[in-house]
Coordinates of C-alpha atoms and ligand atoms in Angstrom, one line a residue:
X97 CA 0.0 0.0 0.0
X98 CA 1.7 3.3 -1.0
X99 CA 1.5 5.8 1.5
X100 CA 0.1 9.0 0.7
X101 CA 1.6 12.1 1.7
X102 CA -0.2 14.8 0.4
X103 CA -3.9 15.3 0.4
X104 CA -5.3 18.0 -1.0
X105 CA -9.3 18.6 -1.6
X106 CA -11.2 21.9 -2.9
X107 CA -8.1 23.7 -2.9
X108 CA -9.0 27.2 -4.0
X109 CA -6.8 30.9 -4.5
X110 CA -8.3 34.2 -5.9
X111 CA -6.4 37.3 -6.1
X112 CA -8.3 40.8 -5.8
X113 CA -8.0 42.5 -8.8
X114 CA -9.7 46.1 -9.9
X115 CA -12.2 43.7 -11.9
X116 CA -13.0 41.4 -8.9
X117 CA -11.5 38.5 -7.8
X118 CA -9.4 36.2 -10.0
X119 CA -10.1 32.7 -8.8
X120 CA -6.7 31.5 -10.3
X121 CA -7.2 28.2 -9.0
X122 CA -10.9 26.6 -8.7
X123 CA -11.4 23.7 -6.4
X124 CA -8.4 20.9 -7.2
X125 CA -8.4 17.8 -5.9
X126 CA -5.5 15.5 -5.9
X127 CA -3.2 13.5 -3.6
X128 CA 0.6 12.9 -3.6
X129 CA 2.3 9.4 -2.4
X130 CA 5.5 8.5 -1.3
X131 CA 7.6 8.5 -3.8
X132 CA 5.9 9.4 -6.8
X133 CA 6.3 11.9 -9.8
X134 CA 3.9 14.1 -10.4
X135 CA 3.5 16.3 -13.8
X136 CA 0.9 19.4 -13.3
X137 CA 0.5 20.9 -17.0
X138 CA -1.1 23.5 -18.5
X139 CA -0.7 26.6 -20.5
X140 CA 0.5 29.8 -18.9
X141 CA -1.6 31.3 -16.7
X142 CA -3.7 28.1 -16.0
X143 CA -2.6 28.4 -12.1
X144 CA 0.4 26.3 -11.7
X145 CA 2.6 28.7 -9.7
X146 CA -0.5 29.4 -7.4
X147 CA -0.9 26.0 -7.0
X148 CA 2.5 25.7 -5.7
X149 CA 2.6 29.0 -3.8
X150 CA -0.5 27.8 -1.8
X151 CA 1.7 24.4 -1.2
X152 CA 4.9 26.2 -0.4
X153 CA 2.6 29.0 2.2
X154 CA 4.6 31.6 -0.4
X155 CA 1.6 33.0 -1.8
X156 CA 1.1 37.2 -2.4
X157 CA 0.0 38.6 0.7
X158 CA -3.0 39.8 -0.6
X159 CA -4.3 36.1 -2.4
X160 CA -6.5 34.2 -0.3
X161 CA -6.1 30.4 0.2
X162 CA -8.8 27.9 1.2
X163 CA -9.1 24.2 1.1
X164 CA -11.3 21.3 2.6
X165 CA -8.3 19.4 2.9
X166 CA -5.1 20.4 2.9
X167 CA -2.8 17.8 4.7
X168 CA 0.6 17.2 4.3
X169 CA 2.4 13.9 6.5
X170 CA -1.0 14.0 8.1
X171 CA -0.6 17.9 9.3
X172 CA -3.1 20.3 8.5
X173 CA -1.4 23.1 6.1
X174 CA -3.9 25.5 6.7
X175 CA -4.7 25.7 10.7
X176 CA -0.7 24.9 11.5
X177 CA 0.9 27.9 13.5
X178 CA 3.4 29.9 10.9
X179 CA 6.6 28.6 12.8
X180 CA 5.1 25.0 12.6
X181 CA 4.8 25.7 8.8
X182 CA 7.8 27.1 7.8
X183 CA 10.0 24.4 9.9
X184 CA 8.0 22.0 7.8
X185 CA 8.9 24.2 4.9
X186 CA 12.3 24.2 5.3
X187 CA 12.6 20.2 6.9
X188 CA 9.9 17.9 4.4
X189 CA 9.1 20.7 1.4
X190 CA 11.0 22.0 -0.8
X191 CA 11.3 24.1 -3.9
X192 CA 13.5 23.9 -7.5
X193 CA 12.2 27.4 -9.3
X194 CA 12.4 28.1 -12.8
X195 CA 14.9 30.9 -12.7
X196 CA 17.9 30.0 -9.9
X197 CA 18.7 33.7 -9.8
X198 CA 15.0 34.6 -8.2
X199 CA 16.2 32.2 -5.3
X200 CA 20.2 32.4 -5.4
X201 CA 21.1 35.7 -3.0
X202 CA 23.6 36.9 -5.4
X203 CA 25.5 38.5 -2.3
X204 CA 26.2 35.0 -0.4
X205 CA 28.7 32.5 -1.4
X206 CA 26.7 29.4 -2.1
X207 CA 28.3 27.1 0.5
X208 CA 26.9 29.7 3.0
X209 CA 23.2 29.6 0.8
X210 CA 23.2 25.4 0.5
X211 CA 24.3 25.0 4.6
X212 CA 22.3 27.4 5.5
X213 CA 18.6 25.5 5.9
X214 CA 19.9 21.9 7.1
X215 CA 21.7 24.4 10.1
X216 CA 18.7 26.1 11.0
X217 CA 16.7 23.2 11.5
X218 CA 18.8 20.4 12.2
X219 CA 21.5 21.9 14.1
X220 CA 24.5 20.4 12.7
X221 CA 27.8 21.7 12.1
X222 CA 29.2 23.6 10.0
X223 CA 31.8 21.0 8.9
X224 CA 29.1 18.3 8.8
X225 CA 26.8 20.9 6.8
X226 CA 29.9 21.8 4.1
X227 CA 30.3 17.9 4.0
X228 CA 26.5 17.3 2.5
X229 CA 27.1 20.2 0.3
X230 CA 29.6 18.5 -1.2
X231 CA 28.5 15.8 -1.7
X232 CA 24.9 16.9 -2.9
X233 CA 26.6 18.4 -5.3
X234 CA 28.7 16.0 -6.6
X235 CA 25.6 14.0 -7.2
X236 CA 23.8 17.1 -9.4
X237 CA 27.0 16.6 -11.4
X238 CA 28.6 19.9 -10.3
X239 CA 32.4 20.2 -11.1
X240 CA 34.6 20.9 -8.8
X241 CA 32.1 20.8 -5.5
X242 CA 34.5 22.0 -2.8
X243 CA 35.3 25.5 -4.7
X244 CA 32.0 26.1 -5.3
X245 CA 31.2 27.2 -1.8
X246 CA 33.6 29.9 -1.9
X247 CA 32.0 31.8 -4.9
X248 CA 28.8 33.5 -5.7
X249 CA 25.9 32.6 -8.1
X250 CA 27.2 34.9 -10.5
X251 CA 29.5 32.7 -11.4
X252 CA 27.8 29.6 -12.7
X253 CA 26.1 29.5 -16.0
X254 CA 22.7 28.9 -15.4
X255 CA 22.6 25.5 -15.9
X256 CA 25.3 25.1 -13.0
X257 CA 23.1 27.3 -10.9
X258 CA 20.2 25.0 -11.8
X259 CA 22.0 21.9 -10.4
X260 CA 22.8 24.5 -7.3
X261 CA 19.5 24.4 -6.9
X262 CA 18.6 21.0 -7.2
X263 CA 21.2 19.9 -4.5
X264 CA 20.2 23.0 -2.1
X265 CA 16.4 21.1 -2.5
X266 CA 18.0 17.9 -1.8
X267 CA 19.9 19.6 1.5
X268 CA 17.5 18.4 4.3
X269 CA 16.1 15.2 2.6
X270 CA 12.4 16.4 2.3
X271 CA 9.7 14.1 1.8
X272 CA 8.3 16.6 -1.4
X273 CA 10.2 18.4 -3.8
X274 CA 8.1 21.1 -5.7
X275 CA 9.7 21.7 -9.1
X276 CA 8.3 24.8 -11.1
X277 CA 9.3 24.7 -14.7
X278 CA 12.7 24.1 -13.5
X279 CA 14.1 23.5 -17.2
X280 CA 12.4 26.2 -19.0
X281 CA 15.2 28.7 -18.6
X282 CA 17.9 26.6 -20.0
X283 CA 18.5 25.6 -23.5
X284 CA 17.9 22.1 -25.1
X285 CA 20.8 20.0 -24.1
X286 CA 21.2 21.3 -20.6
X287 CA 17.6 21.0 -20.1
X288 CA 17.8 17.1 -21.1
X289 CA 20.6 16.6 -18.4
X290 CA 18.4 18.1 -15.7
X291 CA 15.5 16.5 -16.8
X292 CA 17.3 13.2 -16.0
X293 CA 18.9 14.3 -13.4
X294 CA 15.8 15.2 -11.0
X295 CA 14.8 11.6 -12.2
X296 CA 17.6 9.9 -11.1
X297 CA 17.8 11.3 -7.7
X298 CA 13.9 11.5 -6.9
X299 CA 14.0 7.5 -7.3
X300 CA 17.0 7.3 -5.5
X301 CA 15.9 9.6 -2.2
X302 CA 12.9 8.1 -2.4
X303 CA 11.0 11.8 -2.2
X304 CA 7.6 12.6 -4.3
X305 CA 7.9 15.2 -6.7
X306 CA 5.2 17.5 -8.0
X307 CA 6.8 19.0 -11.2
X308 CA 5.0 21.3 -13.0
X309 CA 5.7 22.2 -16.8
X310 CA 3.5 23.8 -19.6
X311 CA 5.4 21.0 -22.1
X312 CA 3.8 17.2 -22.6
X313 CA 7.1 16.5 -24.2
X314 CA 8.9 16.7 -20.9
X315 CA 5.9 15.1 -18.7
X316 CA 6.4 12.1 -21.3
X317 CA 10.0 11.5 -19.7
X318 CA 9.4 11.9 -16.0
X319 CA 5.8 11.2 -14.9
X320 CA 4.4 8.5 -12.9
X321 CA 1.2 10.5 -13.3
X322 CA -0.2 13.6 -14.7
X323 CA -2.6 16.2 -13.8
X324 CA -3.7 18.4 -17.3
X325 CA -4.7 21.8 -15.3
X326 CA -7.2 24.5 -17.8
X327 CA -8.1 27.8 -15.9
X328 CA -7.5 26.8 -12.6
X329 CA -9.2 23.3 -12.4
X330 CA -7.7 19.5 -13.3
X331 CA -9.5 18.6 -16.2
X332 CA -7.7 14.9 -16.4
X333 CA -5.8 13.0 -14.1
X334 CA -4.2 9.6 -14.8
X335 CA -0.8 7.6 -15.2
X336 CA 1.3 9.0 -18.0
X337 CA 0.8 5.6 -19.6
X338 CA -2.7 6.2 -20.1
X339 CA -2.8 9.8 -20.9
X340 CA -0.7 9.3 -23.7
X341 CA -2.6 6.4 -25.1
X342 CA -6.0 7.1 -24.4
X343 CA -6.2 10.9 -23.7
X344 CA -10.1 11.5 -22.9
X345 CA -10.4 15.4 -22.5
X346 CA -10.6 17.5 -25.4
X347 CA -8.1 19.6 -24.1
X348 CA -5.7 16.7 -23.2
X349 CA -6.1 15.4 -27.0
X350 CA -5.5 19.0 -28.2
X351 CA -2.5 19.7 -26.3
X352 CA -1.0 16.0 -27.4
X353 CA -2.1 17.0 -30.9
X354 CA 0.2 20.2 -30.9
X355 CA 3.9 18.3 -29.8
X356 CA 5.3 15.4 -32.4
X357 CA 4.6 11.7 -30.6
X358 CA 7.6 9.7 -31.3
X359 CA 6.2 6.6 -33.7
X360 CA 3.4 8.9 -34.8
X361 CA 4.1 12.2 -35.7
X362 CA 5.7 11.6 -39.8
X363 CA 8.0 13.5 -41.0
X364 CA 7.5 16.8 -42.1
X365 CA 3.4 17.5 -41.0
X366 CA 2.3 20.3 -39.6
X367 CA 1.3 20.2 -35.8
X368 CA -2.1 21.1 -34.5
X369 CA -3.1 24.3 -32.4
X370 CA -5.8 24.9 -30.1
X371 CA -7.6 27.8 -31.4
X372 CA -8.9 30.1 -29.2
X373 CA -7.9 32.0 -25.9
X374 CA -8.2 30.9 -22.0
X375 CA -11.3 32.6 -20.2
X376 CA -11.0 35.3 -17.8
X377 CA -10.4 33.7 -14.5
X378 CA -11.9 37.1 -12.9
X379 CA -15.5 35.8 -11.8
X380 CA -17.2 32.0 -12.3
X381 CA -17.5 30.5 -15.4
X382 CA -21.5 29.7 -16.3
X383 CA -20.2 25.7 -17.7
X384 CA -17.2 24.2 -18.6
X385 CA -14.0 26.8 -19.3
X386 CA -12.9 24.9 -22.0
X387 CA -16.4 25.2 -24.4
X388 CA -15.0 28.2 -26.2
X389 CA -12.5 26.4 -27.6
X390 CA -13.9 22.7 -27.5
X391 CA -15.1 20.8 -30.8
X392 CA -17.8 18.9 -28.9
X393 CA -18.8 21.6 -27.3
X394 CA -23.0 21.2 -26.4
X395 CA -25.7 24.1 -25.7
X396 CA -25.5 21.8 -21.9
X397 CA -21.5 22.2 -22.0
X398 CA -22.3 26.3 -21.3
X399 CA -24.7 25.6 -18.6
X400 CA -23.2 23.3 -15.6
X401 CA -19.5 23.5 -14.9
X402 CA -18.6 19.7 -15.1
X403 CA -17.4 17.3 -12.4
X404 CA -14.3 15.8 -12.3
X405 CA -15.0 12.2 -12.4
X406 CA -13.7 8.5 -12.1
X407 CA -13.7 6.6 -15.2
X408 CA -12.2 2.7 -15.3
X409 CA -9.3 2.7 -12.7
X410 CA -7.4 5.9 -11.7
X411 CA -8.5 8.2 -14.7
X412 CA -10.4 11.4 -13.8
X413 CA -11.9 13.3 -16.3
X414 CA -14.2 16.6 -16.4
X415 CA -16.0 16.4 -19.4
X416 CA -19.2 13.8 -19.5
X417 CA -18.5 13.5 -23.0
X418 CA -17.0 9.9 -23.2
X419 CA -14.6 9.9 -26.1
X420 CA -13.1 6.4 -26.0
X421 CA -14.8 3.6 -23.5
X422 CA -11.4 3.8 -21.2
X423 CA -9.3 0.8 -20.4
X424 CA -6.2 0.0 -18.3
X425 CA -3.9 1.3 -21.5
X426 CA -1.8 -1.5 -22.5
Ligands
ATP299 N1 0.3 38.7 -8.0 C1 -0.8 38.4 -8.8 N2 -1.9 39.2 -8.7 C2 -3.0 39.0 -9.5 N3 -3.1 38.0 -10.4 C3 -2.0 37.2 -10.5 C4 -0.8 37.3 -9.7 N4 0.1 36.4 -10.0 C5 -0.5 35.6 -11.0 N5 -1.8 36.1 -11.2 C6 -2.8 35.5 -12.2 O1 -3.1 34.2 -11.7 C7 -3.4 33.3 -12.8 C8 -2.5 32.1 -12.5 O2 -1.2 32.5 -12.6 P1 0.0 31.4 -12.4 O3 1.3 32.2 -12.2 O4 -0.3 30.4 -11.4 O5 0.0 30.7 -13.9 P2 1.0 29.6 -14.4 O6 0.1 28.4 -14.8 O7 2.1 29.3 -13.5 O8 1.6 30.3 -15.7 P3 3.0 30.2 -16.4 O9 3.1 28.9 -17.2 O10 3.1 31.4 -17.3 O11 4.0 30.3 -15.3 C9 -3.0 34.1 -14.0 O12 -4.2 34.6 -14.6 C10 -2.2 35.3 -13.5 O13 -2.3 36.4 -14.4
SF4_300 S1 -17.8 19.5 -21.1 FE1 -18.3 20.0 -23.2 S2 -17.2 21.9 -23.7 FE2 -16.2 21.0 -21.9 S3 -14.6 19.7 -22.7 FE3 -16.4 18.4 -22.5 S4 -17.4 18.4 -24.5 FE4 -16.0 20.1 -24.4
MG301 MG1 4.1 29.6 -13.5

């Protein structure tokens, strides 16, 4: 039995805004286990770094953050006294960003940046701290560990500063490793290497990873299972294995439609788009946000916002239109 350690229902963030409130993300449901790889996706601005920010407690001041459920090793995220939650921040969470700079203090030497967490909250020595470092670093694949502590983010290229990262995350062994578009920022090759690397060392730390990416291409490397998020809700969950072979939201099938499938795509044809543009978060939508820009699209689809429901197995879908009968994808 795989143990779950995050459990998360009716998660929801607005923002105020001169318009109203901008419900950025709308009620998700979704758990994490031991262990596991994660993929959120979704286009820009579907609510992935709120998602995130609500799980990291590093949301703007002024968003509001509510939840049925919101548990994390059993603890209650939301009711949890601020020092409780940012020990447990620092201790079982952690975070890879996109861009190392936003989270690198360019005026501290990195040894002093990667000791300085696993010191506050496990009260080790310096020497001991230095020593993980090290060899954290040696394991992201960064030349030349030992100098590194003596110089400043400034630098590394930015895929040394990425793997920086990576082993800063890895510092006080947490149980969850949030990684927002942690590849985006580099170019193709380095973001390959990453790619495998996070891979490599989720599997062999044993921590769950939620790693959120606007690109299919890269969820089809990494995930055990995959969460397709459109304006703020999960519109299909499953394992990676059947979202690829038996996609069952429009969406899902348009976004799969737009990158080449290995074995599929021929040479030379010209990839799909999904015409239109993502509703307004600002307000409620009257049915499902998706109709605008969906095929199958009924007069019904406008008028009730759908569920997101079981079909065979693990596979959660919010759209009653059954496109395929589903089964376990072979
Ligand atoms: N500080 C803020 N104040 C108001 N609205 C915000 C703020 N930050 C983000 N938003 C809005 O919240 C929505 C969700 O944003 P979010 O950053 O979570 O998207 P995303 O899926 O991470 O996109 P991307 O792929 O571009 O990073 C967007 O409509 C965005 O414009
Ligand atoms: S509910 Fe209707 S509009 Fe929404 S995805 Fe399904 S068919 Fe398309
Ligand atoms: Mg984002």
């Amino acid at each position: 039995m795989q143990e779950t350690i995050l459990n998360v229902e009716n998660l929801q963030v607005s923002l105020p805004t001169e318009n109203g409130p901008l419900n950025a993300v709308r009620g998700l449901d979704f758990t994490v286990n031991r262990g596991e790889m994660l993929c959120i996706v979704g286009e820009s601005g579907c609510g992935k770094s709120m998602t995130s920010m609500a799980l990291m407690d590093l949301l703007p001041k002024k968003a509001q953050c509510q939840a049925d459920k919101f548990e994390f090793l059993g603890q209650d995220l939301l009711h949890m006294p601020k020092k409780t939650r940012s020990r447990l921040r620092g201790l079982n969470m952690s975070m890879i960003f996109q861009e190392p700079m936003t989270s690198l203090n360019p005026s501290f030497k990195l040894g002093d940046q990667l000791t300085e967490g696993i010191m506050t909250h496990q009260h080790i020595s310096r020497k001991e701290a230095n020593e993980r470092a090290i060899y954290l670093l040696n394991r992201a694949g960064v030349p030349s560990p030992d100098e590194r502590l003596n110089q400043y983010p400034h630098e590394l290229s930015g895929g040394l500063r990425q793997r920086i990262m990576i082993a800063m995350a890895l510092m006080c062994e947490p149980d969850l490793i949030i990684a927002d578009e942690p590849t985006t920022a580099l170019d193709v090759t380095i973001q390959a290497q990453i790619l495998v690397l996070i891979r490599e060392l989720q599997q062999e730390f044993g921590m769950a990873v939620i790693f959120i990416t606007h690109d299919l291409g890269v969820v089809a490397r990494i995930a055990d299972r995959v969460a397709v998020m459109y304006a703020g809700q999960f519109v299909e969950m499953a394992s990676v294995k059947a979202i690829y072979s038996r996609p069952q939201h429009p969406y899902t099938r348009g976004l799969l439609n737009c990158i080449p499938i290995p074995g599929k795509t021929q040479s030379g044809q010209e990839l799909a788009t999904i015409a239109g543009v993502v509703p307004s978060l600002i307000g409620t939508p009257q049915g499902c946000a998706f109709a605008n820009r969906c095929e199958l699209a009924k007069k019904q689809c406008c008028e009730t916002i759908p569920a997101l429901e079981q079909r065979e197995g693990q596979h959660w879908v919010r759209c009653p239109v059954t496109l395929y009968p589903v089964k376990e994808a072979s």
